[in-house]
C-alpha positions as a LaTeX table, in Angstrom:
\begin{tabular}{lrrr}
\hline
Residue & $x$ (\AA) & $y$ (\AA) & $z$ (\AA) \\
\hline
Met1 & 150.22 & 97.86 & 181.43 \\
Ser2 & 151.38 & 95.16 & 183.84 \\
Ala3 & 152.04 & 91.46 & 183.16 \\
Glu4 & 152.92 & 88.47 & 185.31 \\
Thr5 & 152.79 & 84.68 & 185.05 \\
Val6 & 150.11 & 83.28 & 187.34 \\
Ser7 & 147.91 & 80.25 & 187.82 \\
Val8 & 144.46 & 80.93 & 186.38 \\
Thr9 & 141.29 & 78.99 & 187.02 \\
Gly10 & 137.54 & 79.30 & 186.58 \\
Trp11 & 135.05 & 79.83 & 189.38 \\
Gly12 & 134.76 & 76.07 & 189.81 \\
Arg13 & 138.51 & 75.86 & 190.61 \\
Thr14 & 138.88 & 72.48 & 188.89 \\
Ala15 & 141.60 & 72.88 & 186.26 \\
Pro16 & 144.15 & 75.68 & 186.93 \\
Thr17 & 146.66 & 76.46 & 184.20 \\
Ala18 & 149.58 & 78.89 & 184.08 \\
Ala19 & 149.37 & 81.90 & 181.79 \\
Arg20 & 150.83 & 85.38 & 181.36 \\
Leu21 & 148.21 & 87.70 & 182.84 \\
Ile22 & 148.23 & 91.08 & 181.11 \\
Arg23 & 146.31 & 94.05 & 182.53 \\
Pro24 & 145.77 & 96.76 & 179.90 \\
Arg25 & 144.56 & 100.14 & 181.12 \\
Thr26 & 143.85 & 101.78 & 177.75 \\
Tyr27 & 142.55 & 100.67 & 174.37 \\
Glu28 & 146.03 & 101.18 & 172.95 \\
Glu29 & 147.50 & 98.88 & 175.58 \\
Ala30 & 144.84 & 96.28 & 174.78 \\
Ala31 & 145.83 & 96.42 & 171.10 \\
Ala32 & 149.50 & 96.08 & 172.04 \\
Ala33 & 148.66 & 93.09 & 174.24 \\
Val34 & 146.86 & 91.39 & 171.35 \\
Arg35 & 149.83 & 91.99 & 169.04 \\
Gly36 & 152.20 & 90.58 & 171.66 \\
Cys37 & 150.23 & 87.47 & 172.65 \\
Gly38 & 152.84 & 85.09 & 171.23 \\
Ala39 & 152.56 & 81.62 & 169.75 \\
Arg40 & 150.01 & 80.37 & 172.29 \\
Gly41 & 147.67 & 83.28 & 171.64 \\
Gly42 & 145.47 & 85.08 & 174.15 \\
Ile43 & 141.96 & 85.29 & 175.52 \\
Pro44 & 140.11 & 88.19 & 177.21 \\
Arg45 & 138.95 & 87.71 & 180.81 \\
Gly46 & 136.63 & 89.69 & 183.03 \\
Leu47 & 135.93 & 88.94 & 186.69 \\
Gly48 & 136.56 & 85.20 & 186.38 \\
Arg49 & 133.00 & 83.96 & 186.94 \\
Ala50 & 132.97 & 81.47 & 184.07 \\
Tyr51 & 132.88 & 78.18 & 185.96 \\
Gly52 & 135.15 & 76.19 & 183.66 \\
Asp53 & 138.13 & 76.95 & 181.43 \\
Ala54 & 136.64 & 79.53 & 179.05 \\
Ala55 & 138.89 & 82.37 & 180.29 \\
Gln56 & 142.09 & 80.34 & 180.69 \\
Asn57 & 144.94 & 79.87 & 178.22 \\
Ala58 & 147.66 & 77.43 & 179.28 \\
Gly59 & 151.10 & 78.71 & 178.32 \\
Gly60 & 149.69 & 81.77 & 176.55 \\
Ala61 & 148.28 & 85.15 & 177.46 \\
Val62 & 145.14 & 86.11 & 179.38 \\
Leu63 & 144.00 & 89.73 & 179.02 \\
Asp64 & 142.43 & 91.00 & 182.26 \\
Met65 & 140.01 & 93.64 & 180.93 \\
Thr66 & 138.75 & 94.91 & 184.29 \\
Gly67 & 141.05 & 97.94 & 184.09 \\
Leu68 & 138.90 & 99.29 & 181.26 \\
Asp69 & 135.90 & 100.18 & 183.37 \\
Arg70 & 134.60 & 103.60 & 182.42 \\
Val71 & 130.93 & 104.48 & 182.04 \\
His72 & 131.09 & 106.90 & 179.12 \\
Val73 & 127.53 & 108.06 & 178.37 \\
Ile74 & 124.15 & 107.56 & 180.02 \\
Asp75 & 121.05 & 108.59 & 178.10 \\
Ala76 & 118.74 & 108.86 & 181.10 \\
Asp77 & 115.73 & 109.76 & 178.94 \\
Asn78 & 115.87 & 106.69 & 176.72 \\
Gly79 & 117.68 & 104.27 & 179.00 \\
Ile80 & 120.84 & 103.64 & 176.99 \\
Val81 & 124.35 & 103.31 & 178.40 \\
Leu82 & 127.70 & 103.31 & 176.61 \\
Cys83 & 130.42 & 101.78 & 178.76 \\
Asp84 & 133.69 & 99.89 & 178.67 \\
Ala85 & 133.53 & 96.12 & 178.53 \\
Gly86 & 135.33 & 95.87 & 181.88 \\
Val87 & 132.49 & 97.56 & 183.78 \\
Ser88 & 130.76 & 95.13 & 186.15 \\
Leu89 & 127.00 & 94.70 & 186.38 \\
His90 & 127.40 & 95.62 & 190.04 \\
Arg91 & 128.76 & 99.03 & 189.10 \\
Leu92 & 126.09 & 99.57 & 186.46 \\
Met93 & 123.41 & 98.90 & 189.05 \\
Arg94 & 124.95 & 101.41 & 191.46 \\
Val95 & 125.13 & 104.06 & 188.75 \\
Leu96 & 121.85 & 103.40 & 186.96 \\
Leu97 & 119.34 & 102.56 & 189.67 \\
Pro98 & 119.22 & 106.12 & 191.11 \\
Leu99 & 118.26 & 107.23 & 187.59 \\
Gly100 & 115.39 & 104.73 & 187.40 \\
Trp101 & 117.08 & 102.17 & 185.15 \\
Phe102 & 118.17 & 98.57 & 185.64 \\
Val103 & 120.31 & 96.13 & 183.67 \\
Pro104 & 118.07 & 94.19 & 181.28 \\
Val105 & 119.47 & 90.75 & 182.18 \\
Thr106 & 121.46 & 89.61 & 185.20 \\
Pro107 & 122.65 & 86.10 & 186.08 \\
Gly108 & 123.00 & 84.77 & 189.62 \\
Thr109 & 125.93 & 87.08 & 190.30 \\
Arg110 & 126.37 & 90.78 & 189.60 \\
Trp111 & 130.16 & 90.34 & 189.56 \\
Val112 & 130.20 & 89.86 & 185.79 \\
Thr113 & 131.63 & 92.35 & 183.31 \\
Val114 & 129.66 & 93.67 & 180.36 \\
Gly115 & 132.19 & 92.06 & 178.03 \\
Gly116 & 131.77 & 88.74 & 179.79 \\
Ala117 & 127.99 & 89.10 & 179.64 \\
Ile118 & 128.20 & 89.47 & 175.87 \\
Gly119 & 130.84 & 86.79 & 175.34 \\
Ala120 & 128.82 & 84.23 & 177.31 \\
Asp121 & 125.47 & 85.72 & 176.21 \\
Ile122 & 124.31 & 85.38 & 179.79 \\
His123 & 120.72 & 84.71 & 180.79 \\
Gly124 & 118.79 & 85.27 & 183.98 \\
Lys125 & 115.48 & 84.57 & 185.64 \\
Asn126 & 113.69 & 86.57 & 182.94 \\
His127 & 114.71 & 84.73 & 179.77 \\
His128 & 111.12 & 83.64 & 179.11 \\
Val129 & 110.27 & 87.35 & 178.85 \\
Ser130 & 113.45 & 89.26 & 177.97 \\
Gly131 & 115.80 & 86.77 & 176.32 \\
Ser132 & 119.52 & 86.80 & 176.93 \\
Phe133 & 121.87 & 89.75 & 177.37 \\
Ala134 & 122.75 & 90.14 & 173.69 \\
Arg135 & 119.13 & 90.91 & 172.82 \\
His136 & 119.59 & 94.26 & 174.60 \\
Val137 & 123.00 & 95.13 & 173.15 \\
Leu138 & 122.70 & 97.72 & 170.38 \\
Ser139 & 126.34 & 97.59 & 169.28 \\
Phe140 & 129.87 & 97.03 & 170.56 \\
Glu141 & 133.43 & 97.83 & 169.59 \\
Leu142 & 135.54 & 94.76 & 168.93 \\
Leu143 & 139.34 & 94.63 & 168.76 \\
Thr144 & 140.09 & 91.87 & 166.25 \\
Ala145 & 143.25 & 89.85 & 165.62 \\
Asp146 & 144.45 & 92.21 & 162.88 \\
Gly147 & 144.54 & 95.11 & 165.35 \\
Glu148 & 141.47 & 96.75 & 163.85 \\
Val149 & 138.68 & 98.10 & 166.06 \\
Arg150 & 135.33 & 97.36 & 164.45 \\
Thr151 & 131.94 & 98.74 & 165.39 \\
Val152 & 129.66 & 95.71 & 165.37 \\
Ser153 & 125.90 & 96.16 & 165.11 \\
Arg154 & 123.00 & 93.80 & 165.70 \\
Gly155 & 121.95 & 91.62 & 162.81 \\
Thr156 & 125.45 & 91.09 & 161.42 \\
Pro157 & 127.36 & 87.78 & 161.30 \\
Leu158 & 130.13 & 89.15 & 163.51 \\
Phe159 & 127.60 & 90.21 & 166.13 \\
Asp160 & 126.03 & 86.74 & 166.13 \\
Ala161 & 129.42 & 85.02 & 166.30 \\
Thr162 & 130.62 & 87.19 & 169.19 \\
Thr163 & 127.49 & 86.99 & 171.37 \\
Gly164 & 128.06 & 83.63 & 173.00 \\
Gly165 & 131.41 & 83.24 & 171.23 \\
Met166 & 133.36 & 83.07 & 174.51 \\
Gly167 & 135.87 & 85.76 & 173.55 \\
Leu168 & 137.16 & 83.89 & 170.50 \\
Thr169 & 136.33 & 86.54 & 167.89 \\
Gly170 & 138.22 & 89.35 & 169.61 \\
Val171 & 138.33 & 91.68 & 172.59 \\
Ile172 & 135.18 & 93.69 & 173.28 \\
Leu173 & 136.23 & 97.23 & 174.22 \\
Thr174 & 132.92 & 99.07 & 174.65 \\
Ala175 & 129.22 & 98.25 & 174.44 \\
Thr176 & 126.00 & 100.19 & 174.02 \\
Val177 & 123.16 & 98.60 & 175.97 \\
Gln178 & 119.42 & 99.26 & 176.17 \\
Leu179 & 118.25 & 99.34 & 179.80 \\
Gln180 & 115.01 & 98.54 & 181.63 \\
Arg181 & 113.03 & 101.22 & 183.43 \\
Val182 & 112.09 & 100.62 & 187.08 \\
Glu183 & 110.28 & 102.67 & 189.73 \\
Thr184 & 112.04 & 101.20 & 192.77 \\
Ser185 & 115.04 & 99.13 & 193.74 \\
Leu186 & 112.89 & 96.51 & 195.50 \\
Met187 & 111.33 & 93.33 & 194.19 \\
Ser188 & 107.80 & 92.06 & 194.84 \\
Val189 & 108.23 & 88.30 & 195.25 \\
Asp190 & 105.85 & 85.33 & 195.36 \\
Thr191 & 107.04 & 81.98 & 196.72 \\
Glu192 & 105.36 & 78.56 & 196.67 \\
Arg193 & 106.31 & 74.94 & 197.20 \\
Ala194 & 105.92 & 72.22 & 194.56 \\
His195 & 105.71 & 68.65 & 195.85 \\
Asp196 & 107.43 & 66.99 & 192.86 \\
Leu197 & 108.83 & 67.72 & 189.41 \\
Asp198 & 105.55 & 67.31 & 187.54 \\
Asp199 & 103.84 & 69.70 & 189.95 \\
Leu200 & 106.65 & 72.19 & 189.45 \\
Met201 & 106.54 & 72.04 & 185.64 \\
Ala202 & 102.76 & 72.38 & 185.66 \\
Arg203 & 102.94 & 75.50 & 187.82 \\
Leu204 & 105.64 & 77.04 & 185.63 \\
Ser205 & 103.81 & 76.25 & 182.39 \\
Ala206 & 100.48 & 77.58 & 183.62 \\
Thr207 & 101.50 & 80.89 & 185.18 \\
Asp208 & 105.05 & 81.86 & 184.18 \\
His209 & 103.71 & 84.41 & 181.71 \\
Gln210 & 102.39 & 86.41 & 184.67 \\
Tyr211 & 105.89 & 87.11 & 186.01 \\
Arg212 & 108.95 & 88.85 & 184.63 \\
Tyr213 & 111.32 & 86.75 & 186.76 \\
Ser214 & 110.97 & 83.09 & 187.63 \\
Val215 & 113.25 & 80.41 & 189.09 \\
Ala216 & 112.86 & 77.16 & 191.01 \\
Trp217 & 115.26 & 75.60 & 193.51 \\
Ile218 & 115.06 & 71.80 & 193.30 \\
Asp219 & 115.93 & 69.26 & 195.98 \\
Leu220 & 117.90 & 66.75 & 193.89 \\
Leu221 & 118.43 & 64.44 & 196.85 \\
Ala222 & 114.69 & 63.85 & 197.31 \\
Arg223 & 113.54 & 60.48 & 195.97 \\
Gly224 & 110.38 & 58.49 & 195.42 \\
Ala225 & 107.16 & 60.49 & 195.35 \\
Ala226 & 109.11 & 63.64 & 196.31 \\
Thr227 & 111.56 & 63.47 & 193.38 \\
Gly228 & 112.04 & 66.98 & 192.04 \\
Arg229 & 110.26 & 68.74 & 194.89 \\
Ala230 & 111.02 & 72.43 & 194.67 \\
Ile231 & 110.60 & 75.96 & 195.89 \\
Leu232 & 109.32 & 78.25 & 193.14 \\
Thr233 & 110.23 & 81.94 & 193.41 \\
Arg234 & 108.83 & 84.54 & 191.04 \\
Gly235 & 108.49 & 88.27 & 191.00 \\
Asp236 & 108.86 & 91.66 & 189.36 \\
His237 & 110.17 & 95.11 & 190.20 \\
Ala238 & 107.98 & 96.58 & 192.90 \\
Pro239 & 105.94 & 99.62 & 191.82 \\
Leu240 & 106.26 & 102.74 & 193.92 \\
Glu241 & 102.77 & 102.49 & 195.43 \\
Thr242 & 103.60 & 99.16 & 197.13 \\
Leu243 & 106.36 & 100.70 & 199.27 \\
Gly244 & 105.87 & 101.86 & 202.81 \\
Thr245 & 106.48 & 105.42 & 203.94 \\
Arg246 & 110.08 & 104.84 & 204.98 \\
Ala247 & 111.08 & 103.05 & 201.76 \\
Arg248 & 109.47 & 105.78 & 199.65 \\
Arg249 & 111.94 & 108.32 & 200.98 \\
Asp250 & 114.64 & 106.72 & 198.83 \\
Pro251 & 112.88 & 104.22 & 196.56 \\
Leu252 & 115.81 & 103.70 & 194.20 \\
Ala253 & 118.56 & 103.12 & 196.77 \\
Phe254 & 120.78 & 100.15 & 195.91 \\
Arg255 & 121.01 & 98.22 & 199.18 \\
Thr256 & 123.67 & 95.52 & 199.55 \\
Ser257 & 125.01 & 93.49 & 202.44 \\
Arg258 & 128.03 & 91.24 & 202.87 \\
Leu259 & 128.78 & 88.37 & 205.20 \\
Pro260 & 132.36 & 87.38 & 206.10 \\
Ala261 & 134.24 & 85.76 & 203.23 \\
Ala262 & 134.58 & 81.99 & 203.15 \\
Pro263 & 138.00 & 80.95 & 204.57 \\
Ala264 & 140.77 & 80.44 & 202.04 \\
Phe265 & 141.27 & 76.85 & 203.17 \\
Leu266 & 138.40 & 74.58 & 204.11 \\
Pro267 & 138.53 & 70.86 & 204.82 \\
Glu268 & 137.32 & 68.48 & 202.12 \\
Gly269 & 134.05 & 66.69 & 202.59 \\
Leu270 & 131.91 & 69.50 & 204.01 \\
Leu271 & 129.30 & 69.06 & 201.29 \\
Thr272 & 128.34 & 65.42 & 201.65 \\
Arg273 & 125.07 & 63.70 & 200.86 \\
Thr274 & 124.24 & 63.89 & 204.57 \\
Thr275 & 124.99 & 67.60 & 205.10 \\
Val276 & 123.38 & 68.69 & 201.82 \\
Gly277 & 120.41 & 66.44 & 202.51 \\
Leu278 & 119.88 & 68.08 & 205.89 \\
Phe279 & 120.17 & 71.55 & 204.35 \\
Asn280 & 117.70 & 70.68 & 201.60 \\
Glu281 & 115.19 & 69.25 & 204.06 \\
Leu282 & 115.43 & 72.29 & 206.30 \\
Trp283 & 115.17 & 74.74 & 203.42 \\
Tyr284 & 112.14 & 73.03 & 201.92 \\
Arg285 & 110.27 & 72.54 & 205.21 \\
Thr286 & 110.84 & 76.05 & 206.53 \\
Thr287 & 109.69 & 77.78 & 203.34 \\
Pro288 & 105.99 & 78.76 & 203.46 \\
Arg289 & 103.69 & 76.72 & 201.23 \\
Ala290 & 102.63 & 79.97 & 199.57 \\
Arg291 & 103.58 & 83.60 & 200.15 \\
Thr292 & 102.83 & 86.61 & 197.96 \\
Gly293 & 104.05 & 90.16 & 197.68 \\
Arg294 & 107.12 & 89.94 & 199.88 \\
Leu295 & 109.49 & 92.85 & 199.27 \\
Gln296 & 113.13 & 91.93 & 198.71 \\
Thr297 & 116.21 & 93.89 & 197.75 \\
Ile298 & 117.70 & 93.35 & 194.31 \\
Pro299 & 120.77 & 91.52 & 195.72 \\
Gly300 & 118.55 & 89.37 & 197.92 \\
Phe301 & 116.38 & 88.31 & 194.99 \\
Phe302 & 118.94 & 88.02 & 192.20 \\
His303 & 122.31 & 87.49 & 193.89 \\
Pro304 & 122.02 & 85.86 & 197.33 \\
Leu305 & 125.41 & 84.13 & 197.04 \\
Asp306 & 127.18 & 87.42 & 196.34 \\
Gly307 & 126.65 & 88.18 & 200.01 \\
Val308 & 129.29 & 85.54 & 200.83 \\
Pro309 & 132.56 & 86.52 & 199.12 \\
His310 & 134.47 & 83.55 & 197.69 \\
Trp311 & 131.60 & 81.16 & 198.37 \\
Asn312 & 133.17 & 78.75 & 195.87 \\
Arg313 & 135.71 & 77.85 & 198.54 \\
Val314 & 133.14 & 75.82 & 200.47 \\
Tyr315 & 133.75 & 72.97 & 198.01 \\
Gly316 & 137.34 & 72.65 & 199.22 \\
Arg317 & 140.55 & 72.40 & 197.22 \\
Gly318 & 139.03 & 70.02 & 194.70 \\
Gly319 & 136.52 & 72.57 & 193.52 \\
Phe320 & 133.20 & 71.83 & 191.90 \\
Val321 & 131.58 & 71.29 & 188.51 \\
Gln322 & 128.55 & 73.27 & 187.49 \\
Tyr323 & 126.52 & 71.30 & 185.00 \\
Gln324 & 123.85 & 73.18 & 183.08 \\
Phe325 & 121.85 & 71.86 & 180.14 \\
Val326 & 118.70 & 72.77 & 178.25 \\
Val327 & 116.16 & 70.54 & 176.51 \\
Gly328 & 113.34 & 71.84 & 174.37 \\
His329 & 109.62 & 71.92 & 174.97 \\
Gly330 & 108.23 & 68.49 & 174.21 \\
Gln331 & 111.25 & 66.85 & 175.88 \\
Glu332 & 109.84 & 66.86 & 179.39 \\
Glu333 & 110.32 & 63.11 & 179.71 \\
Ala334 & 114.05 & 63.57 & 179.10 \\
Leu335 & 114.13 & 66.16 & 181.89 \\
Arg336 & 112.29 & 63.73 & 184.18 \\
Arg337 & 114.79 & 60.96 & 183.40 \\
Ile338 & 117.76 & 63.20 & 184.11 \\
Val339 & 116.32 & 64.47 & 187.39 \\
Arg340 & 115.58 & 60.87 & 188.46 \\
Arg341 & 119.10 & 59.79 & 187.54 \\
Val342 & 120.69 & 62.68 & 189.47 \\
Ser343 & 118.49 & 61.87 & 192.46 \\
Glu344 & 119.33 & 58.15 & 192.30 \\
His345 & 123.04 & 58.95 & 191.94 \\
Arg346 & 122.75 & 60.95 & 195.17 \\
Cys347 & 124.60 & 64.00 & 193.85 \\
Pro348 & 125.01 & 66.38 & 196.82 \\
Ser349 & 123.92 & 69.57 & 195.05 \\
Phe350 & 122.34 & 72.30 & 197.15 \\
Leu351 & 122.54 & 74.81 & 194.27 \\
Ala352 & 120.16 & 73.29 & 191.74 \\
Val353 & 117.82 & 75.54 & 189.77 \\
Leu354 & 115.26 & 74.99 & 187.03 \\
Lys355 & 114.04 & 77.72 & 184.68 \\
Arg356 & 112.04 & 78.01 & 181.48 \\
Phe357 & 113.67 & 79.60 & 178.44 \\
Gly358 & 111.78 & 81.66 & 175.90 \\
Asp359 & 112.69 & 82.32 & 172.27 \\
Ala360 & 116.29 & 81.66 & 171.27 \\
Asp361 & 118.62 & 84.54 & 170.51 \\
Pro362 & 120.66 & 84.70 & 167.28 \\
Gly363 & 124.12 & 84.04 & 168.73 \\
Trp364 & 125.65 & 81.08 & 166.92 \\
Leu365 & 126.99 & 79.61 & 170.15 \\
Ser366 & 124.39 & 81.17 & 172.43 \\
Phe367 & 123.09 & 78.63 & 174.92 \\
Pro368 & 119.34 & 79.26 & 175.44 \\
Val369 & 116.70 & 77.59 & 173.28 \\
Pro370 & 112.97 & 77.43 & 174.11 \\
Gly371 & 112.51 & 74.82 & 176.82 \\
Trp372 & 113.75 & 73.76 & 180.25 \\
Thr373 & 117.17 & 74.43 & 181.71 \\
Leu374 & 118.58 & 72.79 & 184.84 \\
Ala375 & 121.82 & 73.87 & 186.53 \\
Leu376 & 123.46 & 72.06 & 189.42 \\
Asp377 & 126.72 & 72.32 & 191.36 \\
Ile378 & 128.50 & 69.07 & 192.21 \\
Pro379 & 131.73 & 68.58 & 194.19 \\
Ala380 & 134.40 & 67.62 & 191.66 \\
Gly381 & 135.65 & 64.78 & 193.84 \\
Leu382 & 132.37 & 62.85 & 193.82 \\
Pro383 & 133.25 & 59.24 & 192.87 \\
Gly384 & 132.30 & 58.34 & 189.32 \\
Leu385 & 131.29 & 61.89 & 188.47 \\
Ala386 & 133.01 & 62.09 & 185.07 \\
Ala387 & 131.39 & 58.94 & 183.73 \\
Phe388 & 128.01 & 59.93 & 185.16 \\
Leu389 & 128.06 & 63.37 & 183.51 \\
Asp390 & 129.11 & 61.77 & 180.22 \\
Glu391 & 125.96 & 59.66 & 180.43 \\
Leu392 & 123.86 & 62.76 & 181.09 \\
Asp393 & 125.44 & 64.42 & 178.05 \\
Glu394 & 124.18 & 61.55 & 175.91 \\
Glu395 & 120.69 & 62.01 & 177.32 \\
Val396 & 120.84 & 65.73 & 176.53 \\
Val397 & 122.09 & 65.20 & 172.97 \\
Thr398 & 119.46 & 62.53 & 172.27 \\
Ala399 & 116.81 & 65.01 & 173.40 \\
Gly400 & 118.19 & 67.68 & 171.04 \\
Gly401 & 119.56 & 69.77 & 173.91 \\
Arg402 & 122.87 & 71.34 & 174.75 \\
Val403 & 125.32 & 72.08 & 177.58 \\
Tyr404 & 126.26 & 75.68 & 178.50 \\
Leu405 & 129.82 & 76.41 & 177.35 \\
Ala406 & 130.35 & 79.21 & 179.88 \\
Lys407 & 129.96 & 76.69 & 182.69 \\
Asp408 & 131.54 & 73.66 & 181.07 \\
Ala409 & 134.81 & 72.11 & 182.24 \\
Arg410 & 134.61 & 68.56 & 180.84 \\
Leu411 & 132.34 & 68.14 & 177.78 \\
Arg412 & 133.57 & 65.78 & 175.03 \\
Pro413 & 134.34 & 67.64 & 171.77 \\
Glu414 & 132.52 & 65.19 & 169.50 \\
Leu415 & 129.19 & 66.19 & 171.06 \\
Val416 & 129.49 & 69.93 & 170.43 \\
Pro417 & 128.42 & 69.95 & 166.73 \\
Ser418 & 125.17 & 68.19 & 167.63 \\
Met419 & 124.50 & 70.63 & 170.44 \\
Tyr420 & 125.41 & 73.77 & 168.47 \\
Pro421 & 124.33 & 73.46 & 164.80 \\
Arg422 & 125.95 & 76.78 & 163.82 \\
Leu423 & 129.39 & 75.62 & 164.98 \\
Asp424 & 130.71 & 75.26 & 161.42 \\
Asp425 & 129.63 & 78.83 & 160.63 \\
Phe426 & 131.41 & 79.99 & 163.78 \\
Arg427 & 134.59 & 78.13 & 162.86 \\
Ala428 & 134.55 & 79.52 & 159.30 \\
Leu429 & 134.11 & 83.13 & 160.41 \\
Arg430 & 136.76 & 82.71 & 163.08 \\
Ala431 & 139.21 & 81.26 & 160.55 \\
Glu432 & 138.59 & 84.19 & 158.20 \\
Leu433 & 138.80 & 86.81 & 160.93 \\
Asp434 & 141.72 & 85.29 & 162.83 \\
Pro435 & 143.74 & 83.07 & 160.46 \\
Arg436 & 146.77 & 83.00 & 162.80 \\
Gly437 & 144.71 & 81.80 & 165.76 \\
Val438 & 145.49 & 84.79 & 167.98 \\
Phe439 & 142.43 & 84.27 & 170.16 \\
Val440 & 142.45 & 80.89 & 171.85 \\
Ser441 & 141.54 & 79.43 & 175.24 \\
Asp442 & 141.71 & 76.15 & 177.10 \\
Leu443 & 138.00 & 75.74 & 176.27 \\
Ser444 & 138.50 & 76.32 & 172.55 \\
Arg445 & 141.38 & 73.82 & 172.39 \\
Arg446 & 139.51 & 71.19 & 174.38 \\
Leu447 & 136.33 & 71.47 & 172.31 \\
Ala448 & 137.94 & 72.36 & 168.94 \\
Leu449 & 135.92 & 75.52 & 168.63 \\
\hline
\end{tabular}
């Protein structure tokens, strides 16, 4: 087990803090690391894709769990995998796709660990059909503050506190996950343009049930009659009979590609209203008005940004804020107001996506609720950004919505109880399970979780 003091930050690179980074290689070393966290406690960390400060712990310990990355058992008949929490979704795809199985939920990057997927209760383009990641977790082993390893099953309070609990109930060591059967490693994709937000929401509401995966890119710099114009992309795993002769020779091959990494140092100001506006206009105009049945690789459909290593560097040294919220069905006017306000504020976001959520999952701090979720990336140095996002928070709370904790870097703590009604239950269980406050993070301190 190695340890060193380093500067740790989230994927948004906005608020680095120094911590003792510990890298356990066995379960016993993980238990020893928990016992030796010290007065400032510790927090588990995977591949560092939480955008904000959820996997940071200023002055304390951060447990890098990526060294625990074994795939223990694959039940290829029933589609169940038992693996370490440090296994990435990327590795699971490489191992499972040749066997005809796929991960049940994937976010916009496959460089997420299974433990991180559970701790953040991640969602993907298929939430309206499949829910979030925890819905497919059968059980997990959790190392708690007292040094005990507990087997935690679905339907228990500890399961519901841990799924979406941002690592604050303990260290997930292993997980047993139900998989999804597929015939090929390609996606059959339909694409269409929506001329404004109302057109987009109408298309999603009318036909989303016909697709397993659905997502819309929104041009948040468009104004007037074009406010909320979007490109809607939907699809499903391609059946074997849709493949050509060449692709059928190896229908389950996991094909990836990589572009050169973004430079370590880029000048500030690359993503301005002008440059992002030009990109958005080009992207919207060059996309066909309607296209059906296009075959895409899994990385091309789910994880296009993974093809550019360290893409977060394009925002410069100042980093960026990812702001994601959800408002329920019946709150469409609130969504319209927020989109108009973002458009009028001229936020230069070229990564803005809208999705529909289905039924909520039982995690006490799990983010999705039935309704509409919008996520956007904004350069952290945009003038007036903090005050503007505070105003959006108020809109979200008034509409009965919430902000995603796994992406948050700046939410005010007094708003969290309104957004997450089970917060008191989470705090009570955490106090009972971890009375000495062993598990703590910059996020938990900032939001009094």
